[in-house]
mmCIF file of C-alpha atoms and ligand atoms in Angstrom:
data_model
loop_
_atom_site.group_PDB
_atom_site.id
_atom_site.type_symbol
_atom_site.label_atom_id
_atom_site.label_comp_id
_atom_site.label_asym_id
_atom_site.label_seq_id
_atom_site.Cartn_x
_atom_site.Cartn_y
_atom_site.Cartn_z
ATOM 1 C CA UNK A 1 -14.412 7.869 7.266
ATOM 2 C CA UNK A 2 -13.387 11.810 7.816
ATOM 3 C CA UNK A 3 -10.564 12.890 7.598
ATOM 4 C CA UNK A 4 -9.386 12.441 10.971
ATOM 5 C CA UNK A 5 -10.098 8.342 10.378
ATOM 6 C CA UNK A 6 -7.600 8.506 7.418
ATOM 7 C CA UNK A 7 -5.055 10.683 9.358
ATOM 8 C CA UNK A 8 -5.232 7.587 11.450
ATOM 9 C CA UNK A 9 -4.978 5.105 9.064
ATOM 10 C CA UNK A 10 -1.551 6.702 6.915
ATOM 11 C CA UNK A 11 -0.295 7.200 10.978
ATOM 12 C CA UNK A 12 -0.561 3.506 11.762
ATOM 13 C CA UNK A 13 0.792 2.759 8.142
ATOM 14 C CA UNK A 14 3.257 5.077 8.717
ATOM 15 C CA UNK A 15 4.137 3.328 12.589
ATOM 16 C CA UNK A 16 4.135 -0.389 10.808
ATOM 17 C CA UNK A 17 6.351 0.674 8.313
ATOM 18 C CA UNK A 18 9.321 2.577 10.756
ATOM 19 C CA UNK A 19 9.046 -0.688 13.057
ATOM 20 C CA UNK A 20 9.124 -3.235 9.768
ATOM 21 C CA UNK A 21 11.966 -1.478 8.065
ATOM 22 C CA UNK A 22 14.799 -3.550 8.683
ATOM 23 C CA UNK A 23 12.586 -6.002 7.835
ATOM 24 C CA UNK A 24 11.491 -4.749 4.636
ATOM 25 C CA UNK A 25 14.802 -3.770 3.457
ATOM 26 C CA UNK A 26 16.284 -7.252 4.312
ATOM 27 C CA UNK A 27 13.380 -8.841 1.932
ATOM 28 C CA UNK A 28 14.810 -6.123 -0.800
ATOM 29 C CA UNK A 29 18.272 -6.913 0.085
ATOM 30 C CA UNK A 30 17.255 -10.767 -1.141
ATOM 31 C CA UNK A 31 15.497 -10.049 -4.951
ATOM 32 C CA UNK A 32 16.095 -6.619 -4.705
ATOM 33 C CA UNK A 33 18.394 -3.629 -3.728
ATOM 34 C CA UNK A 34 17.815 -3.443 -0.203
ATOM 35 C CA UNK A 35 15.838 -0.066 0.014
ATOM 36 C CA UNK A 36 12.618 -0.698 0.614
ATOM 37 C CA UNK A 37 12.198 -0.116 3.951
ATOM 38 C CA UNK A 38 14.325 3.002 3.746
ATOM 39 C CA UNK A 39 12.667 4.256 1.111
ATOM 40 C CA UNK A 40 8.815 3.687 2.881
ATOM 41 C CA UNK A 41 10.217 4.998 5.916
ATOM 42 C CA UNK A 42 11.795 8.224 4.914
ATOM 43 C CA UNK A 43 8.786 9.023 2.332
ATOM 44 C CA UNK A 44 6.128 8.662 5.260
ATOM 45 C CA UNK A 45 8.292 10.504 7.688
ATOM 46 C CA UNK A 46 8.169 13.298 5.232
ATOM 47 C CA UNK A 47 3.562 12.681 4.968
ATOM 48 C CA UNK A 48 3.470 12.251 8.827
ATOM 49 C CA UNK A 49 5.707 15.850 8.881
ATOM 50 C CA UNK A 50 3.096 17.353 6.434
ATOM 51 C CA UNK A 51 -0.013 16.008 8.746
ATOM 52 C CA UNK A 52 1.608 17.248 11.779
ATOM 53 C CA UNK A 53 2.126 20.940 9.929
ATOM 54 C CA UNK A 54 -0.651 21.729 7.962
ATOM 55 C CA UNK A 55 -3.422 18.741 7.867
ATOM 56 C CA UNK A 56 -5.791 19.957 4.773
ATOM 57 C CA UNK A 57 -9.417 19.706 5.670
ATOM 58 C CA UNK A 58 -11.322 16.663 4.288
ATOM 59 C CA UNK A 59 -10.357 13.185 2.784
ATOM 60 C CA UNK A 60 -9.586 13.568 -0.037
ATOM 61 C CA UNK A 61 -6.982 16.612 0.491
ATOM 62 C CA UNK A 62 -5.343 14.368 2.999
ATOM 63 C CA UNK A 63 -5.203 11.555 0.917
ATOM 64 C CA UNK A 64 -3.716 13.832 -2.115
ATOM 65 C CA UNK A 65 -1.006 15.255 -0.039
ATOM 66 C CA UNK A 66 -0.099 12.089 1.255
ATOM 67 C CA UNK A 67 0.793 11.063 -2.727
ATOM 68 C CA UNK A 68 2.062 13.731 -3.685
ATOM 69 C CA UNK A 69 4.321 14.027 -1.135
ATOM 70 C CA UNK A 70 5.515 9.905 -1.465
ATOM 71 C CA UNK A 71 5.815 10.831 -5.190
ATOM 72 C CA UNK A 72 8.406 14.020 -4.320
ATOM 73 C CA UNK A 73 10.305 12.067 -1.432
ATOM 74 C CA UNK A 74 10.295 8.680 -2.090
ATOM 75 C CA UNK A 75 12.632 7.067 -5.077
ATOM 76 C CA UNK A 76 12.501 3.585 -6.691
ATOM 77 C CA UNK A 77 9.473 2.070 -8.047
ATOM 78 C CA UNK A 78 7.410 2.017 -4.390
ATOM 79 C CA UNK A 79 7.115 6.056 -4.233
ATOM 80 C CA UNK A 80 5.505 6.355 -7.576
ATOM 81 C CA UNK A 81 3.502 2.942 -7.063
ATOM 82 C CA UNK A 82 2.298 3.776 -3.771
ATOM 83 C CA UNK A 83 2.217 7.747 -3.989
ATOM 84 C CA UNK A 84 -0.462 6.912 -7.096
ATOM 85 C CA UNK A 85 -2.562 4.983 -5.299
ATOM 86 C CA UNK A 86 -3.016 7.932 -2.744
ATOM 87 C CA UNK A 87 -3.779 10.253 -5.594
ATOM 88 C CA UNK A 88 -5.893 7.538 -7.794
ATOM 89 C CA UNK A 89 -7.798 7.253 -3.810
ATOM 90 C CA UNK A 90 -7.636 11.228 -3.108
ATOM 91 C CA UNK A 91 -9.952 11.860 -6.900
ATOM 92 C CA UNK A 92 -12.003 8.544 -6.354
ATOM 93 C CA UNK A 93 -12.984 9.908 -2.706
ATOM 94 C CA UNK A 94 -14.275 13.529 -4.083
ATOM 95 C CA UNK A 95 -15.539 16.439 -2.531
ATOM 96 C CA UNK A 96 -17.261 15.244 0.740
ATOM 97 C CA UNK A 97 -16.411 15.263 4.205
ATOM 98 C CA UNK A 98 -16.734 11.482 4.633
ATOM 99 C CA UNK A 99 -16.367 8.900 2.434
ATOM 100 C CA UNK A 100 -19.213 5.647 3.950
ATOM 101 C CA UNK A 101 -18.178 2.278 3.880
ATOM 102 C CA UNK A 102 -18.879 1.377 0.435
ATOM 103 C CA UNK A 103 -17.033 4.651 -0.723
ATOM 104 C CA UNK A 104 -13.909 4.096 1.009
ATOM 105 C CA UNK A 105 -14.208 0.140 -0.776
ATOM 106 C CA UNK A 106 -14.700 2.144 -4.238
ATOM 107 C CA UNK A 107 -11.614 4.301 -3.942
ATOM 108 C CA UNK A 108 -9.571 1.385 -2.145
ATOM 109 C CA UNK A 109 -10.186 -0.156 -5.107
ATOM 110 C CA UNK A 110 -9.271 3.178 -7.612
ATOM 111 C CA UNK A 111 -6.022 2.957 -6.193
ATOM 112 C CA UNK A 112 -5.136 -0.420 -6.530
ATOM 113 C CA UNK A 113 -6.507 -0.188 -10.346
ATOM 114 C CA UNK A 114 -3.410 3.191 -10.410
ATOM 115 C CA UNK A 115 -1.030 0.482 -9.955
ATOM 116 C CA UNK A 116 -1.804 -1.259 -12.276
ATOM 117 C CA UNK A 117 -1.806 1.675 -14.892
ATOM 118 C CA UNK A 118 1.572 2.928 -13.221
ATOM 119 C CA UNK A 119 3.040 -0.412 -13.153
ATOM 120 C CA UNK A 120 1.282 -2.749 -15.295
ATOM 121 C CA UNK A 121 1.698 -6.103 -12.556
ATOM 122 C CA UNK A 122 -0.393 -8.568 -13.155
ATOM 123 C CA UNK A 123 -1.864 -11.288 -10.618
ATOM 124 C CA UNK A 124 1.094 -13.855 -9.689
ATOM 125 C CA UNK A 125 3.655 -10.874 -10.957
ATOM 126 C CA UNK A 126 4.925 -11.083 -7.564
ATOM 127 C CA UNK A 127 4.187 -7.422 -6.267
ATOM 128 C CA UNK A 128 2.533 -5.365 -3.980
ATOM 129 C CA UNK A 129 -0.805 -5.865 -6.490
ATOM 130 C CA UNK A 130 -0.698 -9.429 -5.238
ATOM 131 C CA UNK A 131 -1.681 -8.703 -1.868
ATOM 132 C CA UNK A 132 -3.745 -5.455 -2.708
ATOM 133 C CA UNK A 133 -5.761 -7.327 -5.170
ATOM 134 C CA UNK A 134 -7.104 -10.121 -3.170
ATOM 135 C CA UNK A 135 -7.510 -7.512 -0.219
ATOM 136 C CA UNK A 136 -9.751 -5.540 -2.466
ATOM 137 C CA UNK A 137 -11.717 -8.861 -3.576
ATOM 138 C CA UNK A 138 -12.002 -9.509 0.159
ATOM 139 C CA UNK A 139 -13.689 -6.228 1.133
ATOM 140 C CA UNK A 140 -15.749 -5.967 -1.765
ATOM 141 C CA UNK A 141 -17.670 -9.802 -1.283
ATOM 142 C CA UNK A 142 -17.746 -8.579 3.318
ATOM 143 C CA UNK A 143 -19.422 -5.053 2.309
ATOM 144 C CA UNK A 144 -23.008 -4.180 2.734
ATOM 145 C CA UNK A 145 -23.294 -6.591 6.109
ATOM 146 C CA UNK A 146 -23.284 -4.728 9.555
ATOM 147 C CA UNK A 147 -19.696 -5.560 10.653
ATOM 148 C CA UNK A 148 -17.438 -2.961 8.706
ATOM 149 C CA UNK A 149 -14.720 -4.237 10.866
ATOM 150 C CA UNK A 150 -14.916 -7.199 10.277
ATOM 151 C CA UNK A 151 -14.786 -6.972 6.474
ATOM 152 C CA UNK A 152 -11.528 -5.105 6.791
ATOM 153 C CA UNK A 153 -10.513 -7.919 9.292
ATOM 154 C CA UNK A 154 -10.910 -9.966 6.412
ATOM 155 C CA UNK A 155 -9.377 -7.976 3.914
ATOM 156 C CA UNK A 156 -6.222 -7.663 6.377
ATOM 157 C CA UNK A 157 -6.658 -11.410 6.194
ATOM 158 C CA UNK A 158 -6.649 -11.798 2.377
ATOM 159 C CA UNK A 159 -3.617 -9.090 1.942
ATOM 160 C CA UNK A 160 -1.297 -11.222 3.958
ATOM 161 C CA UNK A 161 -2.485 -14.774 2.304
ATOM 162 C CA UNK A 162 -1.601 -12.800 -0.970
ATOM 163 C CA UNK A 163 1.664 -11.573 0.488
ATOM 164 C CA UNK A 164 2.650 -14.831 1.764
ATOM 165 C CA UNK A 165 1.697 -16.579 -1.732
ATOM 166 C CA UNK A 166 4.101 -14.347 -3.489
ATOM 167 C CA UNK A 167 7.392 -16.379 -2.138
ATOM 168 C CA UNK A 168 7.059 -19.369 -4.395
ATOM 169 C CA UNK A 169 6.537 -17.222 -7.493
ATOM 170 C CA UNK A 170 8.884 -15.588 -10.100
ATOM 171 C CA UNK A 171 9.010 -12.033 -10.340
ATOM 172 C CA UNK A 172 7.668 -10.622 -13.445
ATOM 173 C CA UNK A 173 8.141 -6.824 -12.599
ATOM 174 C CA UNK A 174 10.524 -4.882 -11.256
ATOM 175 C CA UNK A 175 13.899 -4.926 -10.207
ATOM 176 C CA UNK A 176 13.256 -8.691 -8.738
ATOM 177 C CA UNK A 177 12.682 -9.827 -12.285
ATOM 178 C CA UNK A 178 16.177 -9.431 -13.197
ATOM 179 C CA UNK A 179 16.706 -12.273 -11.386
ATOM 180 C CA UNK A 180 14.784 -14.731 -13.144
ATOM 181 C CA UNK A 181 14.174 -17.890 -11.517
ATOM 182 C CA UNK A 182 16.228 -16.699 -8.271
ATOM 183 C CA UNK A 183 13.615 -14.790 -7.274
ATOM 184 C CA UNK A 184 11.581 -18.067 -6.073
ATOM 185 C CA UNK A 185 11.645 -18.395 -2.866
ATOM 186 C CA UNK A 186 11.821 -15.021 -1.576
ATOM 187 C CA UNK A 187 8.714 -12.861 0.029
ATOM 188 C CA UNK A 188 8.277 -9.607 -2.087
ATOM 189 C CA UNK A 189 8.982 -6.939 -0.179
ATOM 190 C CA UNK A 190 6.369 -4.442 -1.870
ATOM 191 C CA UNK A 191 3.670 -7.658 -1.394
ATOM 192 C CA UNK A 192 4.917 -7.312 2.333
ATOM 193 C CA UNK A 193 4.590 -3.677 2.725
ATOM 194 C CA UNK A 194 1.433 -3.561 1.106
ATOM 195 C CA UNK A 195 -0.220 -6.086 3.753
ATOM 196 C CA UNK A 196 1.039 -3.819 6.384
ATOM 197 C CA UNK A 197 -1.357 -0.612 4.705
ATOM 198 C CA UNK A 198 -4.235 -2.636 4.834
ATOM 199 C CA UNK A 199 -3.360 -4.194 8.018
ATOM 200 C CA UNK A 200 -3.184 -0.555 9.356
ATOM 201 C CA UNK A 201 -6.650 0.159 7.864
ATOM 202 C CA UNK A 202 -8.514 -2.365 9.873
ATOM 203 C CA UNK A 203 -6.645 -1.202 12.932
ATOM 204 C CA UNK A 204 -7.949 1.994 12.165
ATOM 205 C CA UNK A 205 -11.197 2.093 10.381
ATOM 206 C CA UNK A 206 -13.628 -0.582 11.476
HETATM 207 P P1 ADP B 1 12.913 -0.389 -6.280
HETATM 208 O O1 ADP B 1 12.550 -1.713 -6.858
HETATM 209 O O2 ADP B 1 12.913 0.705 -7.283
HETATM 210 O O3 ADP B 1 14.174 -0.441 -5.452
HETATM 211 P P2 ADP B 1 11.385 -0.610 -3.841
HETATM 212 O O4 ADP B 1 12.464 -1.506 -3.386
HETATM 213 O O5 ADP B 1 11.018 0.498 -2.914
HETATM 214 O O6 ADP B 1 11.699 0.001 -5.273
HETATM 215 O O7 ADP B 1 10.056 -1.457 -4.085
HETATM 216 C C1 ADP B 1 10.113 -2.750 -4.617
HETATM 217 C C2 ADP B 1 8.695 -3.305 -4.682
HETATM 218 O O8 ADP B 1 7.928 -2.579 -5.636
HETATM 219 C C3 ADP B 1 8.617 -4.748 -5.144
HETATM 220 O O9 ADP B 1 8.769 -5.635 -4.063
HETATM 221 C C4 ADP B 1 7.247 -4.847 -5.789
HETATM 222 O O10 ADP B 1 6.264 -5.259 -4.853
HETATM 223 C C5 ADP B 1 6.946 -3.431 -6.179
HETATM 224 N N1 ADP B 1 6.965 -3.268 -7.632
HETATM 225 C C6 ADP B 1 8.044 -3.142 -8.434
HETATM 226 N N2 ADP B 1 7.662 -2.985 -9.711
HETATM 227 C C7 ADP B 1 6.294 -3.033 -9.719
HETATM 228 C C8 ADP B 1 5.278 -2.924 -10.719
HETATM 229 N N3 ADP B 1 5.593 -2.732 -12.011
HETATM 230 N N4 ADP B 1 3.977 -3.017 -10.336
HETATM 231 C C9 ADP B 1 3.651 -3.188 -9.036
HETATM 232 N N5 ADP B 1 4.556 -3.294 -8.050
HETATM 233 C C10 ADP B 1 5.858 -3.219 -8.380
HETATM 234 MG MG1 MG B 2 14.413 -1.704 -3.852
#
């Protein structure tokens, strides 16, 4: 993956997430404060009008910019969450030109291990990590076979079964735990969003 394959991947991210907003925010508006789709949407409006300016030359650059700039534009708990695990990716990818397949698995996975030192979710919190986690899992066990597509097919796969498994639980982080046992029964929106990323990787990268 060069940098032109992860330009494509935070594009289609950023695509999923402007046509899922309402979508997003109504999940919010049920265990949270209804911004979530607003807040995705306006921080990767603001990477996809840094890409379009001044792209920086290689992966990692890309991927750095793209955190820093959801860390600057984005508030509530998603920017920081999310605009780490472009950073944690951006210093996991290095200095090289193209990350291979097991590379882009390695800093997948240095991401999702910066949300969990930003936000300290554990499995069955009922958070983004719950889909990110399994999706990570998912890769990992598909990699070294021929079909790179089809272990991010599968990943895809695992990050939605994770996002759907968050509605029976109880939030344990965030704003959604302040509801206690009220927030059974409700898809997290974060779990939801997070789907979408990897999603928008195996459109992308396979
Ligand atoms: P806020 O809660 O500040 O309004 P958003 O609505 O944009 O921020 O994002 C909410 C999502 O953030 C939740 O659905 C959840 O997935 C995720 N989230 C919240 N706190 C944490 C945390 N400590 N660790 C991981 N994810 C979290
Ligand atoms: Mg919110």
């Amino acid at each position: 993956m060069d940098a032109a394959g992860i330009d494509r991947w935070i594009r289609a991210f950023a695509t999923a997430v402007a046509e899922n907003e309402g979508m997003l925010t109504r999940l919010d508006s049920a265990i949270g404060d209804a911004d979530h789709g607003s807040n995705l949407a306006r921080g990767l409006k603001a990477v996809l009008a840094k890409l379009d300016g001044s792209p920086p030359e290689g992966p990692a650059a890309l991927l750095k910019q793209t955190g820093m700039t959801l860390v600057s534009s984005v508030g509530g708990a998603s920017g920081a969450l999310y605009g780490t695990f472009f950073l944690r990716m951006a210093t996991a990818a290095g200095a090289t030109d193209a990350l291979d397949q097991a590379g882009f698995a390695a800093a997948l996975r240095a991401g999702v291990d910066g949300i969990v030192a930003r936000g300290k979710a554990e499995a069955g919190d009922k958070t983004m990590y719950d889909a990110l986690a399994p999706a990570v899992d998912a890769l990992d066990a598909a990699l070294g076979g021929e079909d790179f597509a089809g272990a991010l097919r599968a990943a895809a796969a695992a990050a939605a079964a994770g996002r759907d498994a968050t509605t029976p639980l109880q939030a344990r982080k965030g704003r959604a735990s302040y509801l206690g046992e009220r927030s059974i029964g409700h898809q997290d929106p974060g779990a939801t969003s997070a789907a979408l990323l990897i999603a928008a990787a195996a459109d992308t990268l396979g």
